[in-house]
Coordinates of C-alpha atoms in Angstrom, one line a residue:
X1356 CA 21.3 53.9 186.9
X1357 CA 19.1 51.3 185.6
X1358 CA 17.2 53.4 183.7
X1359 CA 20.2 55.1 182.0
X1360 CA 21.9 51.7 181.4
X1361 CA 18.8 50.8 179.8
X1362 CA 18.7 53.7 177.4
X1363 CA 22.0 53.3 175.8
X1364 CA 21.5 49.8 175.7
X1365 CA 18.4 50.4 173.2
X1366 CA 20.1 52.9 171.1
X1367 CA 23.0 50.2 170.5
X1368 CA 20.4 47.1 169.7
X1369 CA 18.5 49.8 167.2
X1370 CA 21.1 51.3 166.0
X1371 CA 21.3 48.2 163.8
X1372 CA 17.7 47.9 164.2
X1373 CA 16.6 43.7 163.3
X1374 CA 17.6 41.2 160.9
X1375 CA 17.5 42.1 157.4
X1376 CA 18.9 40.3 154.0
X1377 CA 19.8 41.6 150.6
X1378 CA 20.8 39.7 147.5
X1379 CA 24.2 41.5 145.9
X1380 CA 24.5 40.5 141.9
X1381 CA 28.2 41.9 140.2
X1382 CA 29.8 41.5 136.7
X1383 CA 26.5 39.9 135.0
X1384 CA 28.2 40.6 131.9
X1385 CA 24.9 40.2 129.6
X1386 CA 27.3 39.2 126.4
X1387 CA 29.0 36.8 127.4
X1388 CA 28.0 33.0 126.0
X1389 CA 26.2 32.1 129.4
X1390 CA 25.7 35.5 130.9
X1391 CA 21.5 36.3 130.3
X1392 CA 21.1 32.0 131.4
X1393 CA 23.1 32.8 134.7
X1394 CA 21.3 35.8 135.1
X1395 CA 18.1 34.2 134.8
X1396 CA 19.1 31.9 137.0
X1397 CA 19.7 34.0 139.6
X1398 CA 17.1 36.1 139.3
X1399 CA 15.1 32.7 140.0
X1400 CA 16.9 31.9 142.6
X1401 CA 16.6 34.7 145.0
X1402 CA 12.9 34.8 144.3
X1403 CA 12.8 32.0 145.9
X1404 CA 13.8 33.2 149.4
X1405 CA 11.0 35.5 151.0
X1406 CA 13.8 37.2 153.6
X1407 CA 15.9 38.7 150.8
X1408 CA 14.7 42.3 150.9
X1409 CA 16.1 43.7 148.2
X1410 CA 19.0 43.5 145.8
X1411 CA 22.3 45.5 145.5
X1412 CA 23.7 45.3 141.2
X1413 CA 27.2 46.6 141.6
X1414 CA 28.1 47.0 138.1
X1415 CA 29.4 45.8 134.6
X1416 CA 25.9 44.2 133.8
X1417 CA 27.0 44.1 130.3
X1418 CA 29.7 43.3 127.8
X1419 CA 30.0 46.7 125.9
X1420 CA 27.2 48.8 126.9
X1421 CA 24.9 48.4 124.1
X1422 CA 21.1 48.8 124.1
X1423 CA 20.4 45.4 123.2
X1424 CA 22.6 44.1 126.0
X1425 CA 21.3 46.5 128.6
X1426 CA 17.9 46.1 127.5
X1427 CA 18.0 42.6 128.1
X1428 CA 19.8 42.7 131.6
X1429 CA 17.0 45.1 132.9
X1430 CA 14.1 42.4 131.0
X1431 CA 15.9 39.7 133.5
X1432 CA 16.4 42.0 136.4
X1433 CA 13.1 43.1 136.2
X1434 CA 11.8 40.1 137.0
X1435 CA 13.2 40.3 140.7
X1436 CA 9.8 40.3 143.2
X1437 CA 11.6 42.6 145.2
X1438 CA 13.0 46.0 144.9
X1439 CA 16.6 46.3 143.6
X1440 CA 19.3 49.2 142.7
X1441 CA 21.9 49.2 140.3
X1442 CA 24.8 50.8 139.3
X1443 CA 27.0 51.0 135.8
X1444 CA 30.5 49.1 135.4
X1445 CA 33.7 50.1 133.0
X1446 CA 32.2 47.4 130.6
X1447 CA 29.3 49.2 130.5
X1448 CA 31.0 52.9 130.0
X1449 CA 33.8 52.4 128.4
X1450 CA 32.0 50.9 125.2
X1451 CA 29.2 52.8 125.3
X1452 CA 27.3 53.7 122.2
X1453 CA 24.9 56.3 123.7
X1454 CA 27.6 57.6 125.9
X1455 CA 26.7 56.2 128.5
X1456 CA 22.8 57.7 128.2
X1457 CA 21.5 54.2 127.8
X1458 CA 21.6 53.3 131.2
X1459 CA 19.7 56.3 132.3
X1460 CA 16.9 55.9 130.5
X1461 CA 16.6 52.6 131.1
X1462 CA 17.2 52.8 134.8
X1463 CA 16.2 56.5 135.0
X1464 CA 19.8 57.0 136.9
X1465 CA 23.4 55.5 137.3
X1466 CA 23.6 56.1 141.2
X1467 CA 21.4 55.1 144.0
X1468 CA 20.6 56.0 147.7
X1469 CA 17.8 54.8 150.0
X1470 CA 17.8 54.2 154.3
X1471 CA 16.5 50.8 155.0
X1472 CA 16.2 49.6 158.8
X1473 CA 18.7 52.4 159.8
X1474 CA 21.6 51.8 157.5
X1475 CA 21.8 54.2 154.5
X1476 CA 23.6 52.6 151.0
X1477 CA 25.1 55.0 148.6
X1478 CA 25.5 53.7 145.2
X1479 CA 28.1 55.7 142.6
X1480 CA 30.1 54.5 139.7
X1481 CA 33.6 55.8 138.5
X1482 CA 33.6 54.8 134.4
X1483 CA 35.7 55.6 133.3
X1484 CA 33.1 57.1 130.3
X1485 CA 34.1 56.2 127.1
X1486 CA 38.0 56.6 127.5
X1487 CA 40.7 53.7 128.2
X1488 CA 42.0 54.8 131.0
X1489 CA 41.7 53.5 135.1
X1490 CA 38.1 54.3 137.1
X1491 CA 37.6 57.7 137.5
X1492 CA 35.3 59.4 139.9
X1493 CA 33.3 62.6 137.8
X1494 CA 33.6 65.9 139.4
X1495 CA 29.6 65.9 138.9
X1496 CA 29.4 62.7 140.8
X1497 CA 31.2 63.9 143.4
X1498 CA 29.1 66.8 144.1
X1499 CA 26.1 64.5 144.1
X1500 CA 28.0 62.6 146.7
X1501 CA 28.5 65.7 148.8
X1502 CA 25.2 67.2 148.3
X1503 CA 23.5 63.6 150.9
X1504 CA 25.6 64.3 153.6
X1505 CA 24.4 68.2 154.4
X1506 CA 23.7 67.8 158.1
X1507 CA 25.3 65.9 161.4
X1508 CA 22.3 63.5 161.4
X1509 CA 23.0 63.0 157.8
X1510 CA 26.7 61.9 158.2
X1511 CA 26.0 60.3 161.2
X1512 CA 23.9 57.2 159.4
X1513 CA 25.4 53.9 159.3
X1514 CA 26.3 53.9 155.4
X1515 CA 27.1 51.1 153.4
X1516 CA 28.7 52.2 149.8
X1517 CA 28.7 50.4 146.9
X1518 CA 30.7 51.1 143.7
X1519 CA 32.4 48.7 141.3
X1520 CA 36.2 49.6 141.2
X1521 CA 37.6 48.9 144.5
X1522 CA 38.7 51.9 146.0
X1523 CA 42.2 51.5 145.7
X1524 CA 44.8 53.0 142.9
X1525 CA 43.0 51.3 139.9
X1526 CA 40.8 54.4 140.5
X1527 CA 42.9 57.5 139.6
X1528 CA 41.5 59.7 142.2
X1529 CA 40.5 57.1 144.7
X1530 CA 41.2 59.2 147.5
X1531 CA 38.5 62.2 147.0
X1532 CA 36.3 59.2 147.8
X1533 CA 38.3 57.7 150.8
X1534 CA 38.8 60.9 152.3
X1535 CA 34.9 62.1 152.1
X1536 CA 34.1 58.1 153.3
X1537 CA 36.4 58.8 156.4
X1538 CA 34.5 61.2 157.5
X1539 CA 31.3 59.5 157.7
X1540 CA 29.8 56.6 160.0
X1541 CA 31.2 54.1 156.8
X1542 CA 31.2 50.6 157.9
X1543 CA 31.9 48.7 154.9
X1544 CA 32.4 49.4 150.9
X1545 CA 31.2 46.8 148.4
X1546 CA 32.3 46.4 145.1
X1547 CA 32.5 44.0 141.8
X1548 CA 35.5 44.2 139.0
X1549 CA 37.6 41.3 140.3
X1550 CA 34.5 38.8 139.4
X1551 CA 36.1 37.0 142.7
X1552 CA 35.2 36.8 146.7
X1553 CA 38.1 38.8 148.2
X1554 CA 38.7 41.2 151.1
X1555 CA 40.0 44.7 150.9
X1556 CA 41.2 47.2 153.8
X1557 CA 41.0 50.4 152.1
X1558 CA 43.1 52.9 154.2
X1559 CA 41.6 51.2 156.9
X1560 CA 38.0 51.1 155.7
X1561 CA 36.5 47.2 155.0
X1562 CA 35.8 46.4 151.8
X1563 CA 34.7 43.5 150.3
X1564 CA 34.6 42.6 146.8
X1565 CA 31.8 40.4 145.3
X1566 CA 32.5 37.5 143.1
X1567 CA 30.6 37.5 139.4
X1568 CA 27.1 36.4 138.9
X1569 CA 28.9 33.9 135.6
X1570 CA 29.5 30.7 136.3
X1571 CA 33.0 30.6 134.8
X1572 CA 34.5 27.0 135.3
X1573 CA 31.8 26.3 137.4
X1574 CA 27.9 24.5 136.0
X1575 CA 26.0 27.7 137.2
X1576 CA 26.6 31.2 138.1
X1577 CA 26.1 32.8 141.5
X1578 CA 26.0 35.5 143.5
X1579 CA 26.1 36.5 147.6
X1580 CA 23.7 37.2 150.0
X1581 CA 24.8 39.8 152.9
X1582 CA 22.7 39.4 155.9
X1583 CA 23.1 42.3 158.7
X1584 CA 21.9 40.8 162.1
X1585 CA 22.7 43.3 165.4
X1586 CA 26.1 44.9 164.8
X1587 CA 27.6 42.8 162.0
X1588 CA 27.5 41.8 158.4
X1589 CA 27.6 38.0 157.3
X1590 CA 28.4 37.1 153.5
X1591 CA 27.3 34.1 152.0
X1592 CA 28.6 32.7 148.8
X1593 CA 25.1 31.4 146.9
X1594 CA 25.3 28.9 144.1
X1595 CA 22.5 28.6 141.9
X1596 CA 22.5 24.9 141.7
X1597 CA 21.6 24.2 145.3
X1598 CA 19.7 25.7 147.7
X1599 CA 22.6 26.1 150.0
X1600 CA 24.6 29.0 150.8
X1601 CA 27.5 29.2 152.6
X1602 CA 29.6 32.2 155.4
X1603 CA 32.6 32.9 153.7
X1604 CA 33.2 36.3 155.9
X1605 CA 31.7 38.6 158.5
X1606 CA 32.2 42.1 159.6
X1607 CA 31.5 44.3 162.8
X1608 CA 29.5 47.0 162.5
X1609 CA 30.0 48.3 165.4
X1610 CA 34.1 48.8 165.3
X1611 CA 35.8 51.9 165.6
X1612 CA 38.0 51.9 162.5
X1613 CA 41.6 53.1 162.5
X1614 CA 41.8 54.9 159.4
X1615 CA 45.2 55.0 156.9
X1616 CA 46.6 57.9 155.4
X1617 CA 46.1 58.5 151.7
X1618 CA 48.9 57.6 149.4
X1619 CA 48.4 60.3 147.5
X1620 CA 49.5 61.4 143.7
X1621 CA 53.2 62.6 143.6
X1622 CA 53.4 66.1 142.2
X1623 CA 57.2 66.9 142.8
X1624 CA 58.1 65.6 139.3
X1625 CA 57.1 69.4 138.1
X1626 CA 59.6 70.9 140.5
X1627 CA 62.3 69.4 138.4
X1628 CA 61.0 71.0 135.5
X1629 CA 59.9 74.7 136.9
X1630 CA 59.9 76.0 133.2
X1631 CA 56.7 74.7 132.5
X1632 CA 54.0 76.6 134.6
X1633 CA 49.8 76.6 133.7
X1634 CA 49.3 80.6 132.1
X1635 CA 45.7 79.8 132.8
X1636 CA 43.0 77.3 133.4
X1637 CA 39.4 77.2 133.9
X1638 CA 36.9 74.3 134.9
X1639 CA 33.9 74.2 133.2
X1640 CA 32.9 71.6 136.7
X1641 CA 31.8 68.2 134.8
X1642 CA 33.8 65.7 133.0
X1643 CA 35.8 66.6 129.7
X1644 CA 36.2 63.5 127.2
X1645 CA 37.4 65.4 124.4
X1646 CA 40.1 67.4 123.1
X1647 CA 40.4 71.1 122.1
X1648 CA 40.1 72.9 118.9
X1649 CA 42.1 75.9 117.9
X1650 CA 42.1 78.4 115.8
X1651 CA 44.4 81.9 116.0
X1652 CA 41.7 83.2 118.7
X1653 CA 40.1 80.5 120.2
X1654 CA 39.5 77.4 121.3
X1655 CA 36.7 75.1 121.3
X1656 CA 35.5 72.5 123.2
X1657 CA 32.3 70.4 124.7
X1658 CA 32.0 68.5 128.0
X1659 CA 29.8 65.8 130.0
X1660 CA 27.0 68.7 130.7
X1661 CA 26.6 68.8 127.1
X1662 CA 27.7 72.7 127.3
X1663 CA 30.3 73.8 124.5
X1664 CA 32.4 76.1 124.8
X1665 CA 34.5 79.2 123.2
X1666 CA 37.8 80.6 125.0
X1667 CA 39.8 82.9 124.7
X1668 CA 42.9 81.6 123.7
X1669 CA 45.5 84.1 125.2
X1670 CA 44.0 84.3 129.0
X1671 CA 41.3 81.6 128.9
X1672 CA 37.9 84.1 129.7
X1673 CA 34.9 82.5 128.6
X1674 CA 33.3 84.3 125.2
X1675 CA 30.6 82.6 124.6
X1676 CA 28.3 78.9 125.6
X1677 CA 26.0 76.6 123.9
X1678 CA 23.9 73.8 125.5
X1679 CA 23.2 70.5 123.6
X1680 CA 20.7 68.2 125.3
X1681 CA 23.6 65.7 126.3
X1682 CA 27.0 65.1 126.9
X1683 CA 30.0 66.2 124.1
X1684 CA 32.7 63.6 123.6
X1685 CA 32.8 64.2 120.4
X1686 CA 36.0 67.0 119.4
X1687 CA 35.2 69.6 117.2
X1688 CA 36.4 71.1 114.2
X1689 CA 37.2 74.6 112.9
X1690 CA 36.8 75.4 109.1
X1691 CA 36.6 79.2 108.6
X1692 CA 33.8 80.8 110.3
X1693 CA 32.5 77.6 111.4
X1694 CA 32.7 75.0 114.3
X1695 CA 31.8 71.4 114.3
X1696 CA 31.0 68.4 116.8
X1697 CA 28.7 65.9 117.8
X1698 CA 26.4 65.2 120.8
X1699 CA 25.2 62.3 122.4
X1700 CA 21.8 63.7 122.1
X1701 CA 22.4 62.7 118.7
X1702 CA 22.6 65.4 116.6
X1703 CA 25.5 67.3 115.0
X1704 CA 25.8 70.3 115.4
X1705 CA 27.4 73.4 113.5
X1706 CA 28.0 77.0 114.6
X1707 CA 29.2 79.9 114.1
X1708 CA 32.5 80.4 115.9
X1709 CA 32.7 84.1 116.7
X1710 CA 29.2 83.8 118.4
X1711 CA 28.1 80.5 118.8
X1712 CA 25.0 80.8 117.1
X1713 CA 23.1 78.0 115.9
X1714 CA 23.9 78.0 112.0
X1715 CA 22.2 74.2 111.2
X1716 CA 21.6 70.9 113.3
X1717 CA 21.9 67.7 111.8
X1718 CA 19.4 64.9 113.9
X1719 CA 20.9 61.5 113.3
X1720 CA 19.4 58.0 114.9
X1721 CA 21.5 57.8 118.0
X1722 CA 24.3 59.5 119.6
X1723 CA 26.9 61.1 117.5
X1724 CA 30.5 60.5 119.5
X1725 CA 32.9 60.4 116.7
X1726 CA 34.6 63.8 115.6
X1727 CA 34.2 65.4 112.7
X1728 CA 37.1 66.2 110.0
X1729 CA 36.3 68.8 107.5
X1730 CA 37.5 69.3 103.9
X1731 CA 36.8 71.4 101.2
X1732 CA 33.4 72.3 103.0
X1733 CA 32.5 69.0 103.7
X1734 CA 32.1 67.6 107.5
X1735 CA 33.0 63.8 107.0
X1736 CA 31.4 62.6 110.4
X1737 CA 30.6 58.5 111.6
X1738 CA 28.1 57.8 114.4
X1739 CA 26.5 55.6 116.4
X1740 CA 23.8 54.9 114.4
X1741 CA 26.0 53.1 112.8
X1742 CA 26.2 55.8 109.8
X1743 CA 29.0 57.3 108.3
X1744 CA 28.1 60.6 106.6
X1745 CA 29.4 63.6 104.8
X1746 CA 27.5 66.7 105.3
X1747 CA 27.4 69.8 103.0
X1748 CA 28.9 72.9 105.8
X1749 CA 27.2 75.7 105.0
X1750 CA 23.8 74.1 104.1
X1751 CA 24.1 70.9 106.7
X1752 CA 22.7 68.9 103.9
X1753 CA 23.4 65.4 103.3
X1754 CA 25.8 64.7 100.1
X1755 CA 26.2 61.1 101.0
X1756 CA 26.2 58.3 103.8
X1757 CA 27.5 55.2 104.5
X1758 CA 25.2 52.6 106.1
X1759 CA 27.4 49.2 106.2
X1760 CA 28.8 49.8 110.0
X1761 CA 28.4 47.1 112.6
X1762 CA 29.4 49.3 115.3
X1763 CA 29.5 53.1 116.3
X1764 CA 32.5 55.1 115.4
X1765 CA 34.2 57.3 118.0
X1766 CA 37.4 58.5 116.8
X1767 CA 38.2 61.5 113.7
X1768 CA 38.3 59.6 110.2
X1769 CA 41.3 60.4 107.5
X1770 CA 42.1 61.6 104.4
X1771 CA 44.2 60.6 101.5
X1772 CA 43.8 61.6 98.5
X1773 CA 40.2 60.4 97.4
X1774 CA 40.0 58.1 100.3
X1775 CA 38.5 58.6 103.8
X1776 CA 39.3 56.0 106.4
X1777 CA 38.3 55.3 109.8
X1778 CA 37.9 52.6 112.5
X1779 CA 34.0 51.3 114.4
X1780 CA 33.8 48.7 117.3
X1781 CA 33.0 45.9 114.9
X1782 CA 36.4 45.1 114.8
X1783 CA 37.0 46.7 111.1
X1784 CA 38.8 49.9 109.7
X1785 CA 36.8 51.3 106.4
X1786 CA 37.8 52.6 103.4
X1787 CA 35.1 54.9 101.9
X1788 CA 35.6 56.5 98.3
X1789 CA 35.1 60.6 99.8
X1790 CA 33.0 61.3 96.5
X1791 CA 30.7 58.7 96.5
X1792 CA 30.9 56.8 100.2
X1793 CA 30.9 53.9 98.3
X1794 CA 33.8 51.3 100.3
X1795 CA 36.5 51.2 98.6
X1796 CA 37.5 47.7 101.1
X1797 CA 37.6 47.5 105.0
X1798 CA 40.7 45.3 107.0
X1799 CA 40.3 43.3 110.1
X1800 CA 42.6 41.7 112.3
X1801 CA 43.6 38.5 113.0
X1802 CA 41.6 38.6 116.8
X1803 CA 38.2 38.4 116.9
X1804 CA 36.2 40.1 119.4
X1805 CA 34.7 43.6 118.9
X1806 CA 37.6 44.8 122.2
X1807 CA 40.5 44.4 119.3
X1808 CA 38.3 46.7 117.2
X1809 CA 40.3 49.5 115.6
X1810 CA 38.4 51.9 117.0
X1811 CA 39.7 54.3 119.2
X1812 CA 42.5 54.9 117.5
X1813 CA 43.3 57.8 114.7
X1814 CA 44.7 56.5 111.8
X1815 CA 47.9 57.9 110.6
X1816 CA 49.1 57.8 106.5
X1817 CA 52.1 58.5 104.7
X1818 CA 53.0 57.6 101.2
X1819 CA 49.6 55.7 100.4
X1820 CA 49.6 53.3 103.9
X1821 CA 47.6 54.0 106.8
X1822 CA 49.2 53.3 110.1
X1823 CA 46.7 52.0 113.0
X1824 CA 47.7 50.5 116.6
X1825 CA 44.7 48.7 117.9
X1826 CA 43.9 47.2 121.3
X1827 CA 45.4 43.4 120.1
X1828 CA 48.7 44.7 121.1
X1829 CA 49.4 44.7 116.8
X1830 CA 50.5 47.9 114.9
X1831 CA 49.6 47.4 110.9
X1832 CA 51.2 48.9 107.8
X1833 CA 48.0 48.7 105.0
X1834 CA 48.3 49.8 101.3
X1835 CA 45.5 52.5 101.3
X1836 CA 44.8 52.0 97.5
X1837 CA 44.0 48.1 98.2
X1838 CA 43.4 47.2 101.8
X1839 CA 46.5 45.1 101.7
X1840 CA 48.3 44.2 104.8
X1841 CA 51.7 45.3 104.1
X1842 CA 53.0 44.5 108.1
X1843 CA 51.8 43.6 111.4
X1844 CA 53.8 43.5 114.1
X1845 CA 53.3 42.4 118.0
X1846 CA 56.7 43.4 119.1
X1847 CA 56.4 46.5 120.9
X1848 CA 53.1 45.9 122.8
X1849 CA 50.9 48.9 121.1
X1850 CA 47.8 49.8 122.4
X1851 CA 45.2 53.0 120.5
X1852 CA 47.9 55.6 120.8
X1853 CA 49.7 56.8 117.9
X1854 CA 50.9 60.1 116.0
X1855 CA 52.7 60.9 112.7
X1856 CA 55.8 63.9 112.2
X1857 CA 54.1 66.6 110.4
X1858 CA 56.6 65.8 107.5
X1859 CA 54.9 62.5 107.4
X1860 CA 58.0 61.0 107.4
X1861 CA 58.1 58.9 111.1
X1862 CA 55.2 57.2 112.9
X1863 CA 54.8 57.9 116.9
X1864 CA 54.0 54.8 119.2
X1865 CA 53.5 54.3 122.4
X1866 CA 54.3 51.1 124.2
X1867 CA 51.9 49.7 127.4
X1868 CA 55.2 49.7 129.4
X1869 CA 56.9 52.7 129.6
X1870 CA 58.4 53.4 126.4
X1871 CA 57.8 55.5 123.6
X1872 CA 59.1 55.1 119.9
X1873 CA 59.3 56.3 116.5
X1874 CA 59.5 54.0 113.3
X1875 CA 60.0 55.3 109.4
X1876 CA 56.7 55.6 107.3
X1877 CA 57.6 52.8 105.3
X1878 CA 55.7 49.9 103.7
X1879 CA 58.5 47.4 105.1
X1880 CA 58.3 47.5 108.8
X1881 CA 62.4 48.9 109.7
X1882 CA 64.2 49.1 112.9
X1883 CA 63.0 51.8 115.3
X1884 CA 65.0 55.3 114.4
X1885 CA 64.9 55.7 118.1
X1886 CA 63.4 54.2 121.5
X1887 CA 63.3 56.7 124.8
X1888 CA 62.4 54.4 128.1
X1889 CA 60.1 57.1 129.9
X1890 CA 59.2 55.6 133.3
X1891 CA 55.4 55.6 132.9
X1892 CA 54.7 52.1 134.0
X1893 CA 52.2 50.2 132.7
X1894 CA 49.5 52.8 130.2
X1895 CA 46.6 51.9 128.2
X1896 CA 45.6 55.6 127.6
X1897 CA 43.9 56.0 124.3
X1898 CA 45.1 59.5 124.0
X1899 CA 47.0 60.5 120.2
X1900 CA 51.2 61.5 120.0
X1901 CA 51.0 64.9 118.4
X1902 CA 54.2 67.0 117.1
X1903 CA 54.6 70.8 116.9
X1904 CA 57.4 72.6 115.4
X1905 CA 59.9 69.4 115.9
X1906 CA 58.6 68.4 119.4
X1907 CA 56.2 65.8 120.3
X1908 CA 53.7 65.6 123.3
X1909 CA 51.6 62.8 124.9
X1910 CA 50.1 62.3 127.8
X1911 CA 49.9 59.5 130.0
X1912 CA 46.4 57.8 131.8
X1913 CA 47.8 59.6 134.9
X1914 CA 48.1 62.7 133.7
X1915 CA 51.8 63.2 133.5
X1916 CA 52.5 65.0 130.3
X1917 CA 55.5 64.2 128.1
X1918 CA 57.5 66.2 125.8
X1919 CA 59.6 65.0 123.5
X1920 CA 62.1 65.8 121.1
X1921 CA 60.9 63.8 118.0
X1922 CA 64.4 64.1 116.1
X1923 CA 66.1 62.0 118.6
X1924 CA 63.6 61.0 121.2
X1925 CA 64.7 62.8 124.0
X1926 CA 62.7 64.1 127.1
X1927 CA 62.5 67.4 127.1
X1928 CA 60.6 68.0 130.0
X1929 CA 57.4 66.0 131.9
X1930 CA 54.6 68.1 133.6
X1931 CA 51.8 66.2 136.1
X1932 CA 49.0 68.2 135.6
X1933 CA 46.0 65.8 137.2
X1934 CA 46.5 62.0 138.2
X1935 CA 43.6 61.2 135.7
X1936 CA 42.6 61.0 131.8
X1937 CA 44.4 63.5 129.1
X1938 CA 42.8 63.8 126.8
X1939 CA 44.7 64.4 123.3
X1940 CA 46.8 67.4 123.8
X1941 CA 46.1 70.3 121.4
X1942 CA 49.4 72.3 120.5
X1943 CA 49.6 76.3 119.6
X1944 CA 53.2 75.6 118.9
X1945 CA 55.7 73.5 120.3
X1946 CA 56.2 76.1 123.9
X1947 CA 52.5 76.2 124.4
X1948 CA 49.9 73.6 124.5
X1949 CA 46.1 73.2 125.5
X1950 CA 45.2 70.2 127.6
X1951 CA 41.5 68.9 128.6
X1952 CA 40.9 66.6 131.0
X1953 CA 38.2 64.1 133.4
X1954 CA 38.6 66.9 136.2
X1955 CA 36.7 69.4 133.7
X1956 CA 39.5 71.8 133.3
X1957 CA 40.7 73.6 130.0
X1958 CA 44.4 74.5 130.6
X1959 CA 46.9 76.3 128.9
X1960 CA 50.6 75.0 129.5
X1961 CA 53.6 77.1 129.1
X1962 CA 57.1 76.7 128.2
X1963 CA 59.1 79.5 129.8
X1964 CA 63.1 79.5 128.8

């Protein structure tokens, strides 16, 4: 009996092996005023401890994900004497000029897994990649996570999971991860995002939010030290200004947790409108962050694997595919026999729309995330190399370039007479001469900072006036000929989502809380034609509003598609297709639309009456 007891005792005491410590950095935000100094201090502080075995870095490494900011962060983190493991956060992915590829180029990956003293550490982020929305675990990343646990032995390892957002409804598909973690030997989930040390209960899984590395209102920044000792984890707040670190939380690693059921998304709204159905659906297996382009017979769209698809518009069957060398977030444009789009591999592609054969490829100096506009056999498109181009459609030759940008372009431009207008992530809206590329005017809002740039919104134009809604919650009307600001209002709390009627008489906007409204397309700010409380709650989606045959369509950040009568704002139907981000819809007609989403689905949704 004594021998049996000894064996059991040894197995328990060696489960977590001997004591070890790691440092935990999060929300570094290189690009903010004190961020570089704060990180330098933390790195030197961590290096002063001989008993810290490695460092975990759980996201928001930068302010905006630029190569300059990422390179600065890496140069400082590489001074750590012991290994470090890193994932990005939403600041590194949403505003990424490289479509999140620079992070991978610098660090080799944007996820990690390793075993230390019999504990398995897995780090995985949830974007959102390139689009303003809730966090979202990409289908390709979930497949990677599943690949780590192929055997019972893999699943039995004590697991510490590291991510950036808390595993709750701030991630649109949080339940995909909590469901997985409940089947594993998960001990704790570590995350940042909230900039404060805080304890969470994640459906019965212990969760710990870590403080930001930034000093905020203190004299110095800091980080956490985590000590694993026997069967417990101890969390210490470490300020860079002194040699002390104070325990603020401890957690048993041997406890059996009582898991709670996930509160799954509610799709019952679909029962209210049973006449809205899925005609067909095709899944690419990878994140789709672009809208579909269509002609009479075909659908064209790319995904995050770099593959570009042509589907049959009738049944969704794949007609051909074309592989680029990196993610496609550019929505394509079809004209005549051509389909054109950009790729994060830094190229603009022109394919034969019938067979997918390459007609020409134009190599730029950085990712191409902007969507093209084609008019009179000329392609107009902006890139992350801060250049806007006009390219001959048949031959792929440059007609002119405009290099006066200080940020990347991600939206589609619009044309008014002899002018082409677009926004960039440098605070400005630009108006160029479409023939020469010369700057006619540029406009900037009254709030400083690139986060307020009119860059994700596709401008709309009517009667010589361009209308935009930017992240500054303001709607603005600008005279296209002169760049003169005609009016500007914060009354409706708008953000990036706008649309225009097919007759160009009405502007449609979505507020950040519940409502969609229509305004006259006027040089004077007039009263709304109608306001509809749709009841979708807080919404920050950057999808645009589309009208077709008197009906408007808008998808919320959590996948509910709204259809309204554009004349009076009456809700015609609602349909929930996912719980994550849906791109700007493509309407075939008022009763048939093509939907693309972060799940990797291309869906034909029809109204059967």
